[in-house]
CSV table of C-alpha atoms and ligand atoms in Angstrom, one decimal:
chain,number,residue,atom,x,y,z
V,1156,MET,CA,4.1,22.6,23.0
V,1157,LYS,CA,6.1,23.2,19.8
V,1158,ILE,CA,7.0,20.2,17.8
V,1159,VAL,CA,8.9,19.7,14.6
V,1160,ILE,CA,7.7,16.8,12.5
V,1161,VAL,CA,10.1,15.4,9.9
V,1162,CYS,CA,8.5,13.1,7.3
V,1163,TYR,CA,8.1,12.2,3.7
V,1164,PRO,CA,5.5,14.4,2.1
V,1165,THR,CA,4.2,11.8,-0.3
V,1166,PHE,CA,1.2,9.4,-0.5
V,1167,GLY,CA,3.1,6.7,1.4
V,1168,GLY,CA,1.7,5.5,4.8
V,1169,SER,CA,4.5,7.1,6.9
V,1170,GLY,CA,3.8,10.5,5.4
V,1171,VAL,CA,0.1,10.1,5.8
V,1172,VAL,CA,0.4,9.1,9.5
V,1173,ALA,CA,2.9,12.0,10.2
V,1174,THR,CA,0.6,14.5,8.5
V,1175,GLU,CA,-2.6,13.3,10.2
V,1176,LEU,CA,-0.8,13.3,13.5
V,1177,GLY,CA,0.4,16.9,13.0
V,1178,LEU,CA,-3.0,18.1,11.9
V,1179,TYR,CA,-4.7,16.6,14.9
V,1180,LEU,CA,-2.2,18.1,17.3
V,1181,VAL,CA,-2.7,21.5,15.8
V,1182,LYS,CA,-6.4,21.2,16.6
V,1183,LYS,CA,-5.5,20.4,20.2
V,1184,GLY,CA,-3.4,23.6,20.5
V,1185,TYR,CA,0.1,22.3,19.7
V,1186,GLU,CA,2.3,24.3,17.4
V,1187,ILE,CA,3.5,22.0,14.6
V,1188,HIS,CA,6.3,22.6,12.2
V,1189,PHE,CA,6.6,20.2,9.3
V,1190,ILE,CA,10.0,20.0,7.8
V,1191,THR,CA,10.1,18.2,4.5
V,1192,TYR,CA,11.0,18.7,0.8
V,1193,LYS,CA,7.5,19.5,-0.4
V,1194,GLN,CA,4.2,20.4,1.3
V,1195,PRO,CA,2.7,17.1,2.5
V,1196,VAL,CA,-0.1,15.9,0.2
V,1197,ARG,CA,-2.7,15.7,2.9
V,1198,ILE,CA,-2.2,19.3,4.0
V,1199,GLN,CA,-4.6,21.5,2.1
V,1200,ASN,CA,-4.2,24.8,3.9
V,1201,LEU,CA,-1.7,26.2,6.4
V,1202,THR,CA,-3.7,27.3,9.4
V,1203,LEU,CA,-2.8,28.9,12.7
V,1204,GLY,CA,-0.3,26.7,14.5
V,1205,LEU,CA,0.5,24.8,11.4
V,1206,HIS,CA,3.8,25.6,9.7
V,1207,PHE,CA,5.6,24.1,6.8
V,1208,HIS,CA,9.3,24.6,6.1
V,1209,GLU,CA,10.7,23.4,2.8
V,1210,VAL,CA,14.1,21.7,2.6
V,1211,HIS,CA,15.7,23.0,-0.5
V,1212,VAL,CA,18.8,21.2,-1.9
V,1213,PRO,CA,20.5,23.4,-4.5
V,1214,THR,CA,22.0,21.2,-7.3
V,1215,TYR,CA,25.7,21.6,-7.7
V,1216,ASP,CA,27.5,19.9,-10.6
V,1217,LEU,CA,30.3,18.6,-8.4
V,1218,PHE,CA,27.9,16.4,-6.5
V,1219,LYS,CA,26.8,13.1,-8.1
V,1220,TYR,CA,24.3,12.8,-5.2
V,1221,GLN,CA,22.7,15.9,-3.7
V,1222,PRO,CA,23.2,16.0,0.1
V,1223,TYR,CA,19.6,16.1,1.4
V,1224,GLU,CA,20.5,15.0,5.0
V,1225,LEU,CA,22.8,18.0,5.3
V,1226,ALA,CA,20.2,20.5,4.1
V,1227,LEU,CA,17.6,18.8,6.4
V,1228,SER,CA,19.8,18.9,9.5
V,1229,SER,CA,20.6,22.6,8.8
V,1230,LYS,CA,16.9,23.4,8.4
V,1231,ILE,CA,16.1,21.6,11.6
V,1232,VAL,CA,18.7,23.8,13.5
V,1233,ASP,CA,17.3,27.0,11.9
V,1234,VAL,CA,13.6,26.1,12.7
V,1235,VAL,CA,14.4,24.9,16.3
V,1236,LYS,CA,16.2,28.2,17.1
V,1237,LYS,CA,13.8,30.5,15.3
V,1238,TYR,CA,10.6,29.1,16.8
V,1239,LYS,CA,12.0,27.8,20.1
V,1240,ILE,CA,10.9,24.2,19.4
V,1241,ASP,CA,10.5,21.8,22.3
V,1242,MET,CA,10.9,18.5,20.5
V,1243,LEU,CA,11.7,16.7,17.3
V,1244,HIS,CA,9.5,13.9,16.1
V,1245,VAL,CA,10.9,12.1,13.0
V,1246,HIS,CA,9.0,9.6,10.9
V,1247,TYR,CA,10.9,7.0,8.9
V,1248,ALA,CA,14.5,6.4,10.0
V,1249,ILE,CA,16.2,6.9,6.7
V,1250,PRO,CA,17.5,9.6,6.5
V,1251,HIS,CA,15.3,11.5,8.9
V,1252,ALA,CA,16.6,10.1,12.2
V,1253,TYR,CA,20.2,10.4,11.1
V,1254,ALA,CA,19.7,14.0,10.0
V,1255,ALA,CA,17.8,14.9,13.1
V,1256,TYR,CA,20.6,13.5,15.3
V,1257,MET,CA,23.0,15.8,13.5
V,1258,GLY,CA,20.7,18.7,14.0
V,1259,LYS,CA,20.4,17.9,17.7
V,1260,LYS,CA,24.2,17.7,18.1
V,1261,MET,CA,24.7,21.0,16.3
V,1262,LEU,CA,22.1,22.6,18.6
V,1263,GLU,CA,23.8,21.1,21.6
V,1264,ASP,CA,27.0,23.0,20.5
V,1265,GLU,CA,25.0,26.2,20.9
V,1266,GLY,CA,23.7,25.2,24.3
V,1267,ILE,CA,20.2,24.1,23.1
V,1268,GLN,CA,19.0,20.6,24.3
V,1269,ILE,CA,16.2,19.0,22.3
V,1270,PRO,CA,14.8,15.5,22.7
V,1271,MET,CA,14.2,13.4,19.6
V,1272,ILE,CA,11.5,10.8,19.0
V,1273,THR,CA,11.8,8.4,16.1
V,1274,THR,CA,8.8,6.5,14.7
V,1275,LEU,CA,9.7,3.5,12.7
V,1276,HIS,CA,7.3,2.7,9.9
V,1277,GLY,CA,8.4,-0.6,8.3
V,1278,THR,CA,10.4,-0.4,5.1
V,1279,ASP,CA,12.9,1.8,6.9
V,1280,ILE,CA,13.7,-1.3,9.0
V,1281,THR,CA,12.6,-4.5,7.1
V,1282,LEU,CA,13.5,-3.5,3.5
V,1283,VAL,CA,16.0,-0.7,3.3
V,1284,GLY,CA,17.3,-0.1,6.8
V,1285,SER,CA,18.7,-3.5,7.5
V,1286,HIS,CA,20.7,-3.5,4.3
V,1287,PRO,CA,24.4,-3.5,5.1
V,1288,PHE,CA,24.7,-0.1,3.2
V,1289,TYR,CA,22.5,1.6,5.8
V,1290,LYS,CA,22.4,-0.7,8.8
V,1291,LYS,CA,25.1,1.0,11.0
V,1292,ALA,CA,23.7,4.4,10.4
V,1293,VAL,CA,20.1,3.4,11.1
V,1294,GLN,CA,21.1,1.5,14.2
V,1295,PHE,CA,23.1,4.5,15.4
V,1296,SER,CA,20.1,6.8,14.9
V,1297,ILE,CA,17.7,4.5,16.7
V,1298,ASN,CA,20.0,4.1,19.6
V,1299,HIS,CA,20.5,7.9,19.9
V,1300,SER,CA,16.8,8.8,19.9
V,1301,GLU,CA,15.4,9.5,23.3
V,1302,TYR,CA,12.3,7.5,22.4
V,1303,VAL,CA,11.6,5.1,19.6
V,1304,THR,CA,8.2,4.0,18.6
V,1305,ALA,CA,7.1,1.3,16.1
V,1306,VAL,CA,3.7,1.1,14.4
V,1307,SER,CA,3.1,-2.6,15.3
V,1308,GLN,CA,4.4,-5.3,17.6
V,1309,SER,CA,5.6,-7.1,14.6
V,1310,LEU,CA,7.8,-4.2,13.5
V,1311,LYS,CA,9.1,-3.9,17.0
V,1312,ASN,CA,10.1,-7.6,16.9
V,1313,ASP,CA,11.7,-7.2,13.5
V,1314,THR,CA,13.7,-4.1,14.6
V,1315,GLU,CA,15.0,-6.0,17.7
V,1316,ARG,CA,15.8,-9.0,15.6
V,1317,LEU,CA,17.6,-7.1,12.8
V,1318,PHE,CA,19.5,-4.5,14.9
V,1319,ASP,CA,21.4,-4.3,18.1
V,1320,VAL,CA,18.9,-2.0,19.7
V,1321,THR,CA,19.6,-0.3,23.1
V,1322,THR,CA,16.7,2.1,23.2
V,1323,LYS,CA,13.4,0.6,24.4
V,1324,ILE,CA,10.8,0.6,21.5
V,1325,LYS,CA,7.2,1.5,22.3
V,1326,VAL,CA,4.5,0.2,20.1
V,1327,ILE,CA,2.1,3.0,19.0
V,1328,PRO,CA,-0.1,1.7,16.2
V,1329,ASN,CA,-1.3,3.8,13.3
V,1330,PHE,CA,-4.7,5.4,13.8
V,1331,ILE,CA,-7.8,6.5,12.0
V,1332,ASP,CA,-10.5,9.1,12.6
V,1333,VAL,CA,-13.4,6.8,13.2
V,1334,GLU,CA,-15.8,9.6,14.2
V,1335,LYS,CA,-15.4,11.3,10.8
V,1336,PHE,CA,-16.8,8.2,9.1
V,1337,LYS,CA,-19.5,7.3,11.6
V,1338,LEU,CA,-22.3,8.8,9.6
V,1339,ASN,CA,-21.1,7.9,6.1
V,1340,THR,CA,-21.0,11.5,5.0
V,1341,VAL,CA,-18.5,11.2,2.1
V,1342,PRO,CA,-20.3,11.6,-1.3
V,1343,CYS,CA,-20.6,8.1,-2.6
V,1344,GLU,CA,-21.1,8.0,-6.4
V,1345,LYS,CA,-20.9,4.3,-7.3
V,1346,GLY,CA,-23.1,4.5,-10.4
V,1347,GLN,CA,-20.5,5.8,-12.8
V,1348,ILE,CA,-17.9,3.2,-11.9
V,1349,ALA,CA,-20.4,0.3,-11.7
V,1350,PRO,CA,-23.3,1.1,-14.0
V,1351,ASN,CA,-24.5,-2.5,-13.9
V,1352,ASN,CA,-24.3,-2.7,-10.1
V,1353,GLU,CA,-21.1,-4.7,-10.1
V,1354,LEU,CA,-19.4,-5.3,-6.8
V,1355,ILE,CA,-16.3,-3.1,-6.4
V,1356,ILE,CA,-12.9,-4.6,-5.3
V,1357,THR,CA,-10.2,-2.1,-4.6
V,1358,HIS,CA,-6.5,-2.2,-4.2
V,1359,ILE,CA,-4.5,0.9,-3.1
V,1360,SER,CA,-0.7,0.9,-2.9
V,1361,ASN,CA,2.5,2.4,-4.3
V,1362,PHE,CA,2.8,-0.5,-6.8
V,1363,ARG,CA,6.2,-1.6,-5.5
V,1364,PRO,CA,7.2,-5.2,-6.0
V,1365,LEU,CA,6.5,-6.1,-2.4
V,1366,LYS,CA,2.8,-5.1,-2.9
V,1367,ARG,CA,2.4,-8.1,-5.3
V,1368,VAL,CA,0.0,-6.3,-7.6
V,1369,ILE,CA,-0.1,-9.2,-10.0
V,1370,ASP,CA,-1.5,-11.3,-7.2
V,1371,VAL,CA,-4.3,-8.7,-6.9
V,1372,LEU,CA,-5.1,-9.2,-10.6
V,1373,LYS,CA,-4.9,-13.0,-10.5
V,1374,THR,CA,-7.1,-13.1,-7.4
V,1375,PHE,CA,-9.6,-10.8,-9.2
V,1376,LYS,CA,-9.6,-12.9,-12.3
V,1377,ILE,CA,-10.8,-15.9,-10.2
V,1378,VAL,CA,-13.5,-13.9,-8.5
V,1379,ASN,CA,-14.6,-12.3,-11.8
V,1380,GLU,CA,-15.4,-15.8,-13.1
V,1381,LYS,CA,-17.9,-16.3,-10.4
V,1382,LEU,CA,-19.3,-12.8,-9.6
V,1383,LYS,CA,-20.2,-9.6,-11.3
V,1384,VAL,CA,-17.2,-7.5,-10.1
V,1385,LYS,CA,-15.0,-4.6,-11.0
V,1386,LEU,CA,-11.5,-3.9,-9.8
V,1387,LEU,CA,-10.1,-0.4,-9.0
V,1388,MET,CA,-6.3,-0.2,-8.9
V,1389,VAL,CA,-5.4,3.0,-7.1
V,1390,GLY,CA,-1.8,4.4,-6.9
V,1391,ASP,CA,1.3,4.4,-9.0
V,1392,GLY,CA,4.7,2.9,-8.9
V,1393,PRO,CA,7.2,0.6,-10.6
V,1394,GLU,CA,4.9,-2.4,-11.2
V,1395,LYS,CA,2.1,-0.5,-12.8
V,1396,GLU,CA,3.0,-1.0,-16.4
V,1397,ARG,CA,3.5,-4.7,-15.9
V,1398,ALA,CA,0.1,-4.9,-14.2
V,1399,LYS,CA,-1.5,-3.1,-17.2
V,1400,ARG,CA,0.2,-5.5,-19.6
V,1401,TYR,CA,-1.0,-8.4,-17.6
V,1402,CYS,CA,-4.6,-7.1,-17.7
V,1403,LYS,CA,-4.4,-6.7,-21.5
V,1404,SER,CA,-2.9,-10.2,-22.0
V,1405,GLN,CA,-5.8,-11.7,-19.9
V,1406,GLN,CA,-8.4,-9.5,-21.7
V,1407,MET,CA,-9.5,-8.1,-18.4
V,1408,ASP,CA,-9.1,-4.4,-19.2
V,1409,ASN,CA,-12.9,-3.9,-19.4
V,1410,SER,CA,-13.4,-4.8,-15.7
V,1411,ILE,CA,-10.3,-3.1,-14.3
V,1412,LEU,CA,-9.7,0.6,-13.9
V,1413,PHE,CA,-6.3,2.1,-13.1
V,1414,LEU,CA,-7.0,5.3,-11.3
V,1415,GLY,CA,-3.4,6.5,-10.5
V,1416,LYS,CA,-2.4,8.4,-7.4
V,1417,SER,CA,-5.5,9.9,-5.8
V,1418,ASN,CA,-6.4,12.5,-3.3
V,1419,GLN,CA,-9.9,11.0,-3.2
V,1420,ILE,CA,-9.3,7.8,-1.2
V,1421,ASP,CA,-12.3,8.3,1.0
V,1422,GLU,CA,-14.6,8.8,-2.0
V,1423,ILE,CA,-13.3,5.6,-3.6
V,1424,LEU,CA,-13.4,3.5,-0.5
V,1425,CYS,CA,-16.9,4.6,0.4
V,1426,PHE,CA,-18.4,2.6,-2.5
V,1427,SER,CA,-15.8,-0.3,-2.4
V,1428,ASP,CA,-17.1,-3.7,-1.4
V,1429,LEU,CA,-13.8,-5.5,-0.7
V,1430,PHE,CA,-10.2,-4.5,-0.3
V,1431,LEU,CA,-7.3,-6.7,-1.5
V,1432,LEU,CA,-3.8,-6.3,0.0
V,1433,PRO,CA,-1.6,-9.4,-0.9
V,1434,SER,CA,1.7,-7.8,0.2
V,1435,GLU,CA,4.9,-9.7,0.8
V,1436,GLN,CA,5.5,-7.5,3.8
V,1437,GLU,CA,3.5,-4.9,5.6
V,1438,SER,CA,4.4,-3.5,9.0
V,1439,PHE,CA,0.9,-2.3,9.6
V,1440,GLY,CA,-1.2,-1.8,6.5
V,1441,LEU,CA,-2.6,1.6,6.9
V,1442,ALA,CA,-4.5,1.3,3.6
V,1443,ALA,CA,-6.4,-1.7,5.1
V,1444,LEU,CA,-7.4,0.3,8.1
V,1445,GLU,CA,-8.6,3.1,5.9
V,1446,ALA,CA,-10.7,0.5,4.1
V,1447,MET,CA,-12.1,-0.9,7.3
V,1448,VAL,CA,-13.3,2.5,8.6
V,1449,HIS,CA,-15.3,2.8,5.3
V,1450,ARG,CA,-16.9,-0.6,6.1
V,1451,VAL,CA,-14.8,-2.4,3.5
V,1452,PRO,CA,-13.7,-5.9,4.6
V,1453,VAL,CA,-10.1,-6.8,3.8
V,1454,VAL,CA,-8.6,-9.9,2.3
V,1455,CYS,CA,-4.8,-9.7,2.8
V,1456,SER,CA,-1.7,-11.7,3.4
V,1457,ASP,CA,-0.9,-13.1,6.8
V,1458,VAL,CA,2.4,-11.1,7.3
V,1459,GLY,CA,4.0,-8.5,9.5
V,1460,GLY,CA,1.5,-6.3,11.3
V,1461,LEU,CA,-1.5,-7.2,9.3
V,1462,PRO,CA,-2.8,-9.8,11.8
V,1463,GLU,CA,-2.7,-7.0,14.4
V,1464,VAL,CA,-5.1,-5.0,12.2
V,1465,ILE,CA,-7.4,-7.5,10.6
V,1466,ASP,CA,-9.3,-10.0,12.7
V,1467,ASN,CA,-9.3,-13.2,10.7
V,1468,GLY,CA,-12.8,-14.2,9.8
V,1469,VAL,CA,-14.3,-11.0,11.4
V,1470,SER,CA,-13.1,-7.9,9.5
V,1471,GLY,CA,-11.7,-9.9,6.6
V,1472,PHE,CA,-9.3,-12.8,6.0
V,1473,LEU,CA,-5.6,-13.4,6.4
V,1474,CYS,CA,-4.1,-15.8,3.8
V,1475,PRO,CA,-0.6,-17.1,3.1
V,1476,VAL,CA,1.5,-14.8,0.9
V,1477,GLY,CA,1.0,-15.8,-2.8
V,1478,ASP,CA,-1.9,-18.1,-2.2
V,1479,ILE,CA,-4.1,-16.5,-4.8
V,1480,LYS,CA,-6.7,-19.4,-4.7
V,1481,ALA,CA,-7.2,-18.9,-0.9
V,1482,MET,CA,-7.6,-15.1,-1.4
V,1483,ALA,CA,-10.1,-15.5,-4.2
V,1484,ASP,CA,-12.1,-18.1,-2.2
V,1485,LYS,CA,-12.2,-15.8,0.8
V,1486,ALA,CA,-13.2,-12.8,-1.4
V,1487,ILE,CA,-16.0,-14.9,-3.0
V,1488,HIS,CA,-17.1,-16.1,0.4
V,1489,ILE,CA,-17.6,-12.6,1.7
V,1490,LEU,CA,-19.1,-11.2,-1.5
V,1491,GLU,CA,-21.5,-13.9,-2.7
V,1492,ASP,CA,-23.9,-13.7,0.2
V,1493,HIS,CA,-25.5,-10.3,0.7
V,1494,ASP,CA,-26.2,-10.8,4.4
V,1495,ARG,CA,-22.8,-12.2,5.1
V,1496,HIS,CA,-21.2,-9.3,3.2
V,1497,LYS,CA,-23.2,-6.9,5.3
V,1498,ASP,CA,-22.0,-8.5,8.5
V,1499,PHE,CA,-18.4,-8.3,7.4
V,1500,LYS,CA,-18.8,-4.7,6.5
V,1501,GLU,CA,-20.1,-3.8,10.0
V,1502,GLN,CA,-17.4,-6.0,11.6
V,1503,ALA,CA,-14.7,-4.2,9.6
V,1504,TYR,CA,-16.0,-0.9,10.9
V,1505,GLU,CA,-16.2,-2.1,14.4
V,1506,SER,CA,-12.6,-3.5,14.3
V,1507,SER,CA,-11.3,-0.1,13.0
V,1508,LYS,CA,-12.4,1.4,16.3
V,1509,LYS,CA,-9.5,-0.3,18.0
V,1510,PHE,CA,-7.4,2.3,16.2
V,1511,GLU,CA,-9.4,5.4,17.0
V,1512,MET,CA,-7.3,8.5,16.5
V,1513,GLU,CA,-7.8,10.2,19.8
V,1514,LYS,CA,-7.0,7.1,21.9
V,1515,VAL,CA,-3.9,6.2,19.9
V,1516,ILE,CA,-2.5,9.8,19.7
V,1517,SER,CA,-2.8,10.2,23.4
V,1518,ASN,CA,0.1,7.7,23.6
V,1519,TYR,CA,2.2,10.1,21.5
V,1520,GLU,CA,1.1,13.0,23.7
V,1521,SER,CA,2.2,11.1,26.9
V,1522,LEU,CA,5.5,10.5,25.2
V,1523,TYR,CA,5.9,14.2,24.4
V,1524,ARG,CA,5.1,15.2,28.0
V,1525,LYS,CA,7.5,12.6,29.4
V,1526,ALA,CA,10.3,13.8,27.0
V,1527,LYS,CA,9.7,17.4,27.9
V,1528,GLN,CA,9.8,16.7,31.6
V,1529,THR,CA,12.8,14.4,31.4
V,1530,TYR,CA,14.9,16.4,29.0
V,1531,LEU,CA,13.9,20.0,29.4
V,1532,GLY,CA,12.9,20.1,33.0
S,892,GMT,O1,4.0,0.5,2.2
S,892,GMT,C1,4.9,1.3,1.7
S,892,GMT,O2,5.5,0.9,0.8
S,892,GMT,C2,5.1,2.7,2.2
S,892,GMT,C3,5.6,2.7,3.6
S,892,GMT,C4,5.8,4.1,4.1
S,892,GMT,O3,6.8,4.2,4.9
S,892,GMT,O4,5.1,5.0,3.8
S,892,GMT,O5,4.6,2.1,4.4
S,892,GMT,C5,5.0,1.6,5.7
S,892,GMT,O6,4.5,2.5,6.7
S,892,GMT,C6,3.0,2.5,6.8
S,892,GMT,C7,2.6,3.5,7.8
S,892,GMT,O7,3.1,3.2,9.1
S,892,GMT,C8,2.5,1.1,7.1
S,892,GMT,O8,1.1,1.1,7.2
S,892,GMT,C9,3.0,0.1,6.0
S,892,GMT,O9,2.5,-1.2,6.3
S,892,GMT,C10,4.5,0.2,5.8
S,892,GMT,N1,4.9,-0.6,4.7
S,892,GMT,C11,5.5,-1.8,4.8
S,892,GMT,O10,5.9,-2.2,5.8
S,892,GMT,C12,5.8,-2.4,3.5
């Protein structure tokens, strides 16, 4: 089967999920065509069956805003026609679902029918999508997709609450390659980061306000008073400078490292002892799942899809948003006792198996087959 995947090529969860999905499908014999404005960060090499088509938007002085959707929908039309594509799978509604719908309609004009699957990831619904500026267009694109999937039950509920949805939404959670980490094969060099055998607490995000990175630092501060710990802040985004200033003002800069955007998430998580994710909202929390597969217990906020990913008291703890004291207490509880910590680590890994890649992706494959049968005969 030949599938076009439209996604963001960046470090964000939706881009990661779309890329890992495409890479897995290529291994299973599918022909996958990524259409995006830059080669996705998790694609190292283009192999047989894996294609990348760049959307180029030439700048033109007349335009205050460059029309990316237009360029994207034209690119979709070209690729579908040239490679005889069977299906469009778009990740993140804005503007991908909208552009794909336009592409689909243009193709229809030329007698080509193509089904479209839209996967909702979270902020395209809860944060940006439901804003009055975008709501109508997002709702329209959702309702004109043949199939819509959401990465958690919580996101499905939010979508149905915020929009007038007429298409049935199927929950297909995010996934992880559990097998890859079974044997702990990632090189694990903890010594350089923690020369005095400190415990490592890690946070990974895009440092947007909803990630509440100052809560990470405040939680760490309390833990640091009790235990020998270090904090790794991985990622980049609008709150990073404020976070750095906060560390300085609290004289914590010796025990906190800002590592920036990284392609070495596995190498960092493999020696991490605890993962903190105090987000205001999280439709799934892929970063938490990535931590769990590395046997890293998670302390996070009790919001959105996080309770579907973290088993409270088993793979970590869920705490009320902003309750820094509770998060610090839970972190200390896990870390202060070596045997307890070991149990949480194993339990985190065990919990991650619920999201085993092969099992989860088979749901997408069923959807592709159904779409092909129903719409292409
Ligand atoms: O979390 C972000 O800010 C990035 C965003 C994205 O679209 O890349 O993440 C969303 O999609 C991820 C993949 O499905 C989910 O794991 C994240 O929870 C979700 N983020 C939010 O809902 C805030």
